[in-house]
Amino acid sequence: MPADKIDACQKNILAKCKLIRPAYMPIVEVTDYENKKFIVLWCPGGDNRPYSAPKTMAKDNKERIHYIRKMSNTVEPSDDEEKDLFNLANRIPFDDRVNHQAEISDINITLIQNYLKEVKSSLYEKSKTGDFVEVCSDMNIISNLPEYTKPKNVGLMFFSMEPDKFFPYTQIDVVQFPEGLGGNNIIEQTFKGPIQQQLRDALQYIRNTIITEKVVKHPDRA
């Protein structure tokens, strides 16, 4: 995005968002990447779904449509598809649901900082000196109600030391059958902890322990 067009583009985004019903505003960030300016839009699922938009941008247009995505196309839904859309809107995606059994203290700031540093996020410096709740809010991993601050499921899965405390059996089991599936011997290794750490530990274990090389030497040739 040319630097001299960023302000105009942001105003245009704001004007378009005001046409959405119910009101919706994405998270908009101007950032630098490889010496170029970008406008990044993050559009998390809202609590007031589904949303409607004008059918056309004409000033006298009053028809509104709950557009849906079909493959790579944005289309007008059929009557049945619109009914399905409203039924889906009643269910907040699991990741975005607030976990009422957890507390904000169940989210580990060290895990958050490690993640932000790894992805080279501008929030990393803020996480070292800024308000913890504000950083969590910027990452959209807690509820947005100041009087009822609770973690979302996604925050607990990635940034809690014990996600299985809230989601039973949140673990990876790597099982070996040395004698085949019908054998009596089973070698099992269980990995727990934050989701991303489970995946890394399990893959590292497979690389170091499971994957092996067998060399057969022949007496008559190299």
PDB file of C-alpha atoms in Angstrom:
ATOM      1  CA  MET A   1       0.000   0.000   0.000  1.00  0.00           C
ATOM      2  CA  PRO A   2       1.542   3.376  -0.983  1.00  0.00           C
ATOM      3  CA  ALA A   3       2.116   5.433   2.171  1.00  0.00           C
ATOM      4  CA  ASP A   4       0.141   8.395   0.839  1.00  0.00           C
ATOM      5  CA  LYS A   5      -2.972   6.227   0.351  1.00  0.00           C
ATOM      6  CA  ILE A   6      -3.096   4.548   3.754  1.00  0.00           C
ATOM      7  CA  ASP A   7      -5.292   7.159   5.485  1.00  0.00           C
ATOM      8  CA  ALA A   8      -7.765   7.239   2.599  1.00  0.00           C
ATOM      9  CA  CYS A   9      -7.912   3.444   2.540  1.00  0.00           C
ATOM     10  CA  GLN A  10      -8.594   3.254   6.291  1.00  0.00           C
ATOM     11  CA  LYS A  11     -11.392   5.822   5.958  1.00  0.00           C
ATOM     12  CA  ASN A  12     -12.834   3.774   3.116  1.00  0.00           C
ATOM     13  CA  ILE A  13     -12.733   0.601   5.249  1.00  0.00           C
ATOM     14  CA  LEU A  14     -14.498   2.437   8.081  1.00  0.00           C
ATOM     15  CA  ALA A  15     -17.193   3.751   5.736  1.00  0.00           C
ATOM     16  CA  LYS A  16     -17.822   0.276   4.297  1.00  0.00           C
ATOM     17  CA  CYS A  17     -17.982  -1.323   7.755  1.00  0.00           C
ATOM     18  CA  LYS A  18     -20.686   1.158   8.786  1.00  0.00           C
ATOM     19  CA  LEU A  19     -22.909  -0.399   6.120  1.00  0.00           C
ATOM     20  CA  ILE A  20     -22.789  -3.794   7.840  1.00  0.00           C
ATOM     21  CA  ARG A  21     -25.697  -4.755  10.111  1.00  0.00           C
ATOM     22  CA  PRO A  22     -25.376  -5.463  13.018  1.00  0.00           C
ATOM     23  CA  ALA A  23     -22.392  -3.168  13.525  1.00  0.00           C
ATOM     24  CA  TYR A  24     -19.065  -4.881  12.928  1.00  0.00           C
ATOM     25  CA  MET A  25     -15.520  -3.581  12.912  1.00  0.00           C
ATOM     26  CA  PRO A  26     -12.478  -5.739  12.069  1.00  0.00           C
ATOM     27  CA  ILE A  27      -9.111  -5.292  13.736  1.00  0.00           C
ATOM     28  CA  VAL A  28      -7.078  -3.059  11.403  1.00  0.00           C
ATOM     29  CA  GLU A  29      -3.321  -2.673  11.670  1.00  0.00           C
ATOM     30  CA  VAL A  30      -0.826  -0.732   9.537  1.00  0.00           C
ATOM     31  CA  THR A  31       2.473  -2.579   9.527  1.00  0.00           C
ATOM     32  CA  ASP A  32       5.857  -2.629   7.789  1.00  0.00           C
ATOM     33  CA  TYR A  33       7.135  -5.788   6.109  1.00  0.00           C
ATOM     34  CA  GLU A  34      10.247  -6.005   3.936  1.00  0.00           C
ATOM     35  CA  ASN A  35      10.348  -2.191   3.690  1.00  0.00           C
ATOM     36  CA  LYS A  36       6.772  -2.024   2.421  1.00  0.00           C
ATOM     37  CA  LYS A  37       3.578  -0.719   4.030  1.00  0.00           C
ATOM     38  CA  PHE A  38       0.656  -3.104   4.502  1.00  0.00           C
ATOM     39  CA  ILE A  39      -2.836  -2.770   5.919  1.00  0.00           C
ATOM     40  CA  VAL A  40      -3.737  -6.009   7.700  1.00  0.00           C
ATOM     41  CA  LEU A  41      -7.372  -6.828   8.477  1.00  0.00           C
ATOM     42  CA  TRP A  42      -8.201  -9.460  11.086  1.00  0.00           C
ATOM     43  CA  CYS A  43     -11.887 -10.376  11.076  1.00  0.00           C
ATOM     44  CA  PRO A  44     -12.656 -12.701  14.038  1.00  0.00           C
ATOM     45  CA  GLY A  45     -16.135 -14.209  14.262  1.00  0.00           C
ATOM     46  CA  GLY A  46     -18.475 -11.709  15.876  1.00  0.00           C
ATOM     47  CA  ASP A  47     -21.034 -12.372  18.620  1.00  0.00           C
ATOM     48  CA  ASN A  48     -23.911 -10.925  16.584  1.00  0.00           C
ATOM     49  CA  ARG A  49     -23.746 -13.159  13.508  1.00  0.00           C
ATOM     50  CA  PRO A  50     -25.035 -13.369  10.845  1.00  0.00           C
ATOM     51  CA  TYR A  51     -24.285 -10.013   9.236  1.00  0.00           C
ATOM     52  CA  SER A  52     -26.001  -8.438   6.269  1.00  0.00           C
ATOM     53  CA  ALA A  53     -24.641  -6.034   3.658  1.00  0.00           C
ATOM     54  CA  PRO A  54     -26.274  -3.866   0.974  1.00  0.00           C
ATOM     55  CA  LYS A  55     -26.915  -5.644  -2.330  1.00  0.00           C
ATOM     56  CA  THR A  56     -25.373  -2.716  -4.209  1.00  0.00           C
ATOM     57  CA  MET A  57     -23.442   0.396  -3.254  1.00  0.00           C
ATOM     58  CA  ALA A  58     -26.054   2.695  -4.846  1.00  0.00           C
ATOM     59  CA  LYS A  59     -27.321   5.397  -2.464  1.00  0.00           C
ATOM     60  CA  ASP A  60     -30.987   4.488  -2.981  1.00  0.00           C
ATOM     61  CA  ASN A  61     -30.400   0.755  -2.400  1.00  0.00           C
ATOM     62  CA  LYS A  62     -32.376  -0.633   0.555  1.00  0.00           C
ATOM     63  CA  GLU A  63     -32.074  -4.363  -0.091  1.00  0.00           C
ATOM     64  CA  ARG A  64     -29.757  -6.223   2.264  1.00  0.00           C
ATOM     65  CA  ILE A  65     -28.321  -9.711   1.819  1.00  0.00           C
ATOM     66  CA  HIS A  66     -26.657 -12.224   4.160  1.00  0.00           C
ATOM     67  CA  TYR A  67     -23.913 -13.166   1.726  1.00  0.00           C
ATOM     68  CA  ILE A  68     -22.164 -16.543   2.105  1.00  0.00           C
ATOM     69  CA  ARG A  69     -18.986 -18.056   0.709  1.00  0.00           C
ATOM     70  CA  LYS A  70     -19.081 -20.936  -1.755  1.00  0.00           C
ATOM     71  CA  MET A  71     -15.567 -22.085  -2.583  1.00  0.00           C
ATOM     72  CA  SER A  72     -13.869 -18.880  -3.751  1.00  0.00           C
ATOM     73  CA  ASN A  73     -17.094 -17.005  -4.461  1.00  0.00           C
ATOM     74  CA  THR A  74     -19.250 -14.655  -2.394  1.00  0.00           C
ATOM     75  CA  VAL A  75     -22.860 -15.398  -3.329  1.00  0.00           C
ATOM     76  CA  GLU A  76     -26.442 -14.714  -2.310  1.00  0.00           C
ATOM     77  CA  PRO A  77     -27.782 -17.670  -0.278  1.00  0.00           C
ATOM     78  CA  SER A  78     -30.834 -19.711  -1.170  1.00  0.00           C
ATOM     79  CA  ASP A  79     -33.706 -19.881   1.351  1.00  0.00           C
ATOM     80  CA  ASP A  80     -32.402 -23.164   2.790  1.00  0.00           C
ATOM     81  CA  GLU A  81     -28.851 -21.845   2.977  1.00  0.00           C
ATOM     82  CA  GLU A  82     -30.047 -18.737   4.789  1.00  0.00           C
ATOM     83  CA  LYS A  83     -31.856 -20.914   7.348  1.00  0.00           C
ATOM     84  CA  ASP A  84     -28.654 -22.908   7.865  1.00  0.00           C
ATOM     85  CA  LEU A  85     -26.744 -19.653   8.260  1.00  0.00           C
ATOM     86  CA  PHE A  86     -29.007 -18.513  11.095  1.00  0.00           C
ATOM     87  CA  ASN A  87     -28.760 -21.931  12.762  1.00  0.00           C
ATOM     88  CA  LEU A  88     -24.962 -21.798  12.614  1.00  0.00           C
ATOM     89  CA  ALA A  89     -24.991 -18.259  14.002  1.00  0.00           C
ATOM     90  CA  ASN A  90     -26.483 -19.578  17.233  1.00  0.00           C
ATOM     91  CA  ARG A  91     -23.311 -21.570  17.872  1.00  0.00           C
ATOM     92  CA  ILE A  92     -20.124 -19.678  18.653  1.00  0.00           C
ATOM     93  CA  PRO A  93     -17.044 -21.555  17.345  1.00  0.00           C
ATOM     94  CA  PHE A  94     -15.422 -23.609  20.127  1.00  0.00           C
ATOM     95  CA  ASP A  95     -12.133 -21.669  19.965  1.00  0.00           C
ATOM     96  CA  ASP A  96     -13.923 -18.342  20.476  1.00  0.00           C
ATOM     97  CA  ARG A  97     -16.090 -19.474  23.390  1.00  0.00           C
ATOM     98  CA  VAL A  98     -15.399 -17.994  26.816  1.00  0.00           C
ATOM     99  CA  ASN A  99     -14.365 -20.619  29.364  1.00  0.00           C
ATOM    100  CA  HIS A 100     -16.290 -19.807  32.520  1.00  0.00           C
ATOM    101  CA  GLN A 101     -14.388 -22.373  34.619  1.00  0.00           C
ATOM    102  CA  ALA A 102     -11.013 -20.691  34.019  1.00  0.00           C
ATOM    103  CA  GLU A 103      -9.411 -17.534  35.360  1.00  0.00           C
ATOM    104  CA  ILE A 104      -7.122 -15.021  33.686  1.00  0.00           C
ATOM    105  CA  SER A 105      -4.311 -16.334  35.933  1.00  0.00           C
ATOM    106  CA  ASP A 106      -4.526 -19.690  34.114  1.00  0.00           C
ATOM    107  CA  ILE A 107      -2.906 -18.031  31.079  1.00  0.00           C
ATOM    108  CA  ASN A 108       0.887 -18.049  31.276  1.00  0.00           C
ATOM    109  CA  ILE A 109       2.627 -14.802  30.285  1.00  0.00           C
ATOM    110  CA  THR A 110       5.920 -16.608  29.535  1.00  0.00           C
ATOM    111  CA  LEU A 111       4.233 -18.831  26.948  1.00  0.00           C
ATOM    112  CA  ILE A 112       2.670 -15.746  25.369  1.00  0.00           C
ATOM    113  CA  GLN A 113       6.006 -13.918  25.231  1.00  0.00           C
ATOM    114  CA  ASN A 114       7.769 -16.926  23.697  1.00  0.00           C
ATOM    115  CA  TYR A 115       5.085 -17.140  21.026  1.00  0.00           C
ATOM    116  CA  LEU A 116       5.137 -13.413  20.238  1.00  0.00           C
ATOM    117  CA  LYS A 117       8.924 -13.444  19.984  1.00  0.00           C
ATOM    118  CA  GLU A 118       8.881 -16.485  17.705  1.00  0.00           C
ATOM    119  CA  VAL A 119       6.395 -14.949  15.259  1.00  0.00           C
ATOM    120  CA  LYS A 120       8.211 -11.573  15.475  1.00  0.00           C
ATOM    121  CA  SER A 121       5.081  -9.774  16.641  1.00  0.00           C
ATOM    122  CA  SER A 122       5.179  -6.098  17.549  1.00  0.00           C
ATOM    123  CA  LEU A 123       3.253  -7.078  20.685  1.00  0.00           C
ATOM    124  CA  TYR A 124       6.367  -8.758  22.102  1.00  0.00           C
ATOM    125  CA  GLU A 125       7.861  -5.537  23.469  1.00  0.00           C
ATOM    126  CA  LYS A 126       4.475  -4.522  24.833  1.00  0.00           C
ATOM    127  CA  SER A 127       4.128  -7.898  26.586  1.00  0.00           C
ATOM    128  CA  LYS A 128       7.341  -7.219  28.553  1.00  0.00           C
ATOM    129  CA  THR A 129       6.287  -3.841  29.905  1.00  0.00           C
ATOM    130  CA  GLY A 130       2.581  -3.413  29.177  1.00  0.00           C
ATOM    131  CA  ASP A 131      -0.589  -4.497  30.926  1.00  0.00           C
ATOM    132  CA  PHE A 132      -1.067  -8.293  30.798  1.00  0.00           C
ATOM    133  CA  VAL A 133      -4.838  -8.139  30.297  1.00  0.00           C
ATOM    134  CA  GLU A 134      -4.436  -5.563  27.528  1.00  0.00           C
ATOM    135  CA  VAL A 135      -1.963  -7.806  25.684  1.00  0.00           C
ATOM    136  CA  CYS A 136      -4.372 -10.753  25.983  1.00  0.00           C
ATOM    137  CA  SER A 137      -7.165  -8.541  24.671  1.00  0.00           C
ATOM    138  CA  ASP A 138      -5.030  -7.463  21.702  1.00  0.00           C
ATOM    139  CA  MET A 139      -4.501 -11.151  20.901  1.00  0.00           C
ATOM    140  CA  ASN A 140      -8.245 -11.818  21.253  1.00  0.00           C
ATOM    141  CA  ILE A 141      -7.727 -14.702  23.703  1.00  0.00           C
ATOM    142  CA  ILE A 142      -9.912 -13.306  26.513  1.00  0.00           C
ATOM    143  CA  SER A 143     -13.459 -11.981  26.724  1.00  0.00           C
ATOM    144  CA  ASN A 144     -13.908  -8.318  25.869  1.00  0.00           C
ATOM    145  CA  LEU A 145     -16.119  -7.455  28.860  1.00  0.00           C
ATOM    146  CA  PRO A 146     -14.071  -5.454  31.407  1.00  0.00           C
ATOM    147  CA  GLU A 147     -16.339  -6.505  34.280  1.00  0.00           C
ATOM    148  CA  TYR A 148     -16.065 -10.199  33.378  1.00  0.00           C
ATOM    149  CA  THR A 149     -12.574 -11.000  32.142  1.00  0.00           C
ATOM    150  CA  LYS A 150     -12.299 -14.694  31.331  1.00  0.00           C
ATOM    151  CA  PRO A 151     -10.009 -16.636  28.975  1.00  0.00           C
ATOM    152  CA  LYS A 152     -11.285 -18.025  25.698  1.00  0.00           C
ATOM    153  CA  ASN A 153     -10.735 -21.690  24.886  1.00  0.00           C
ATOM    154  CA  VAL A 154      -8.088 -20.853  22.294  1.00  0.00           C
ATOM    155  CA  GLY A 155      -6.065 -18.963  24.899  1.00  0.00           C
ATOM    156  CA  LEU A 156      -6.165 -21.897  27.294  1.00  0.00           C
ATOM    157  CA  MET A 157      -5.183 -24.431  24.629  1.00  0.00           C
ATOM    158  CA  PHE A 158      -2.115 -22.473  23.537  1.00  0.00           C
ATOM    159  CA  PHE A 159      -1.039 -20.508  26.608  1.00  0.00           C
ATOM    160  CA  SER A 160      -1.970 -22.654  29.610  1.00  0.00           C
ATOM    161  CA  MET A 161       0.587 -25.022  31.132  1.00  0.00           C
ATOM    162  CA  GLU A 162      -2.156 -27.598  31.773  1.00  0.00           C
ATOM    163  CA  PRO A 163      -4.825 -27.408  29.043  1.00  0.00           C
ATOM    164  CA  ASP A 164      -5.992 -30.918  30.012  1.00  0.00           C
ATOM    165  CA  LYS A 165      -7.246 -29.341  33.234  1.00  0.00           C
ATOM    166  CA  PHE A 166      -9.988 -27.681  31.161  1.00  0.00           C
ATOM    167  CA  PHE A 167     -10.167 -30.079  28.198  1.00  0.00           C
ATOM    168  CA  PRO A 168      -9.779 -33.682  29.446  1.00  0.00           C
ATOM    169  CA  TYR A 169      -7.377 -35.891  27.482  1.00  0.00           C
ATOM    170  CA  THR A 170      -5.830 -32.969  25.634  1.00  0.00           C
ATOM    171  CA  GLN A 171      -2.729 -34.978  24.854  1.00  0.00           C
ATOM    172  CA  ILE A 172      -0.866 -36.823  22.094  1.00  0.00           C
ATOM    173  CA  ASP A 173      -0.149 -40.544  22.483  1.00  0.00           C
ATOM    174  CA  VAL A 174       2.613 -42.048  20.333  1.00  0.00           C
ATOM    175  CA  VAL A 175       2.185 -45.835  20.408  1.00  0.00           C
ATOM    176  CA  GLN A 176       4.564 -48.442  18.969  1.00  0.00           C
ATOM    177  CA  PHE A 177       3.752 -52.106  18.325  1.00  0.00           C
ATOM    178  CA  PRO A 178       7.185 -53.814  18.035  1.00  0.00           C
ATOM    179  CA  GLU A 179       5.610 -57.214  17.283  1.00  0.00           C
ATOM    180  CA  GLY A 180       2.853 -55.881  15.036  1.00  0.00           C
ATOM    181  CA  LEU A 181      -0.722 -54.917  15.901  1.00  0.00           C
ATOM    182  CA  GLY A 182      -1.457 -58.387  17.298  1.00  0.00           C
ATOM    183  CA  GLY A 183       1.598 -58.505  19.551  1.00  0.00           C
ATOM    184  CA  ASN A 184       1.629 -58.410  23.348  1.00  0.00           C
ATOM    185  CA  ASN A 185       4.237 -55.643  23.665  1.00  0.00           C
ATOM    186  CA  ILE A 186       3.230 -51.998  23.422  1.00  0.00           C
ATOM    187  CA  ILE A 187       5.515 -48.988  23.822  1.00  0.00           C
ATOM    188  CA  GLU A 188       3.606 -45.785  24.605  1.00  0.00           C
ATOM    189  CA  GLN A 189       4.703 -42.199  25.140  1.00  0.00           C
ATOM    190  CA  THR A 190       2.267 -39.445  26.175  1.00  0.00           C
ATOM    191  CA  PHE A 191       2.797 -35.729  25.562  1.00  0.00           C
ATOM    192  CA  LYS A 192       0.914 -33.040  27.465  1.00  0.00           C
ATOM    193  CA  GLY A 193       1.118 -29.269  27.848  1.00  0.00           C
ATOM    194  CA  PRO A 194       0.275 -26.421  25.446  1.00  0.00           C
ATOM    195  CA  ILE A 195      -0.966 -27.673  22.075  1.00  0.00           C
ATOM    196  CA  GLN A 196       1.943 -26.343  20.019  1.00  0.00           C
ATOM    197  CA  GLN A 197       4.469 -27.800  22.479  1.00  0.00           C
ATOM    198  CA  GLN A 198       2.762 -31.198  22.348  1.00  0.00           C
ATOM    199  CA  LEU A 199       3.105 -31.266  18.573  1.00  0.00           C
ATOM    200  CA  ARG A 200       6.777 -30.286  18.639  1.00  0.00           C
ATOM    201  CA  ASP A 201       7.673 -32.771  21.384  1.00  0.00           C
ATOM    202  CA  ALA A 202       5.784 -35.616  19.686  1.00  0.00           C
ATOM    203  CA  LEU A 203       7.412 -34.949  16.301  1.00  0.00           C
ATOM    204  CA  GLN A 204      10.857 -34.645  17.894  1.00  0.00           C
ATOM    205  CA  TYR A 205      10.316 -37.955  19.723  1.00  0.00           C
ATOM    206  CA  ILE A 206       9.338 -39.647  16.448  1.00  0.00           C
ATOM    207  CA  ARG A 207      12.425 -38.241  14.707  1.00  0.00           C
ATOM    208  CA  ASN A 208      14.807 -39.255  17.500  1.00  0.00           C
ATOM    209  CA  THR A 209      13.313 -42.569  18.616  1.00  0.00           C
ATOM    210  CA  ILE A 210      10.948 -44.055  16.052  1.00  0.00           C
ATOM    211  CA  ILE A 211      12.638 -43.262  12.742  1.00  0.00           C
ATOM    212  CA  THR A 212      15.711 -45.466  12.413  1.00  0.00           C
ATOM    213  CA  GLU A 213      18.020 -46.658   9.643  1.00  0.00           C
ATOM    214  CA  LYS A 214      18.834 -50.314   8.994  1.00  0.00           C
ATOM    215  CA  VAL A 215      22.061 -51.173   7.149  1.00  0.00           C
ATOM    216  CA  VAL A 216      22.621 -54.686   5.742  1.00  0.00           C
ATOM    217  CA  LYS A 217      26.233 -55.565   4.839  1.00  0.00           C
ATOM    218  CA  HIS A 218      26.904 -58.055   2.038  1.00  0.00           C
ATOM    219  CA  PRO A 219      30.181 -60.052   2.083  1.00  0.00           C
ATOM    220  CA  ASP A 220      30.667 -59.953  -1.680  1.00  0.00           C
ATOM    221  CA  ARG A 221      30.288 -56.232  -2.351  1.00  0.00           C
ATOM    222  CA  ALA A 222      30.589 -52.778  -0.799  1.00  0.00           C
TER     223      ALA A 222
END
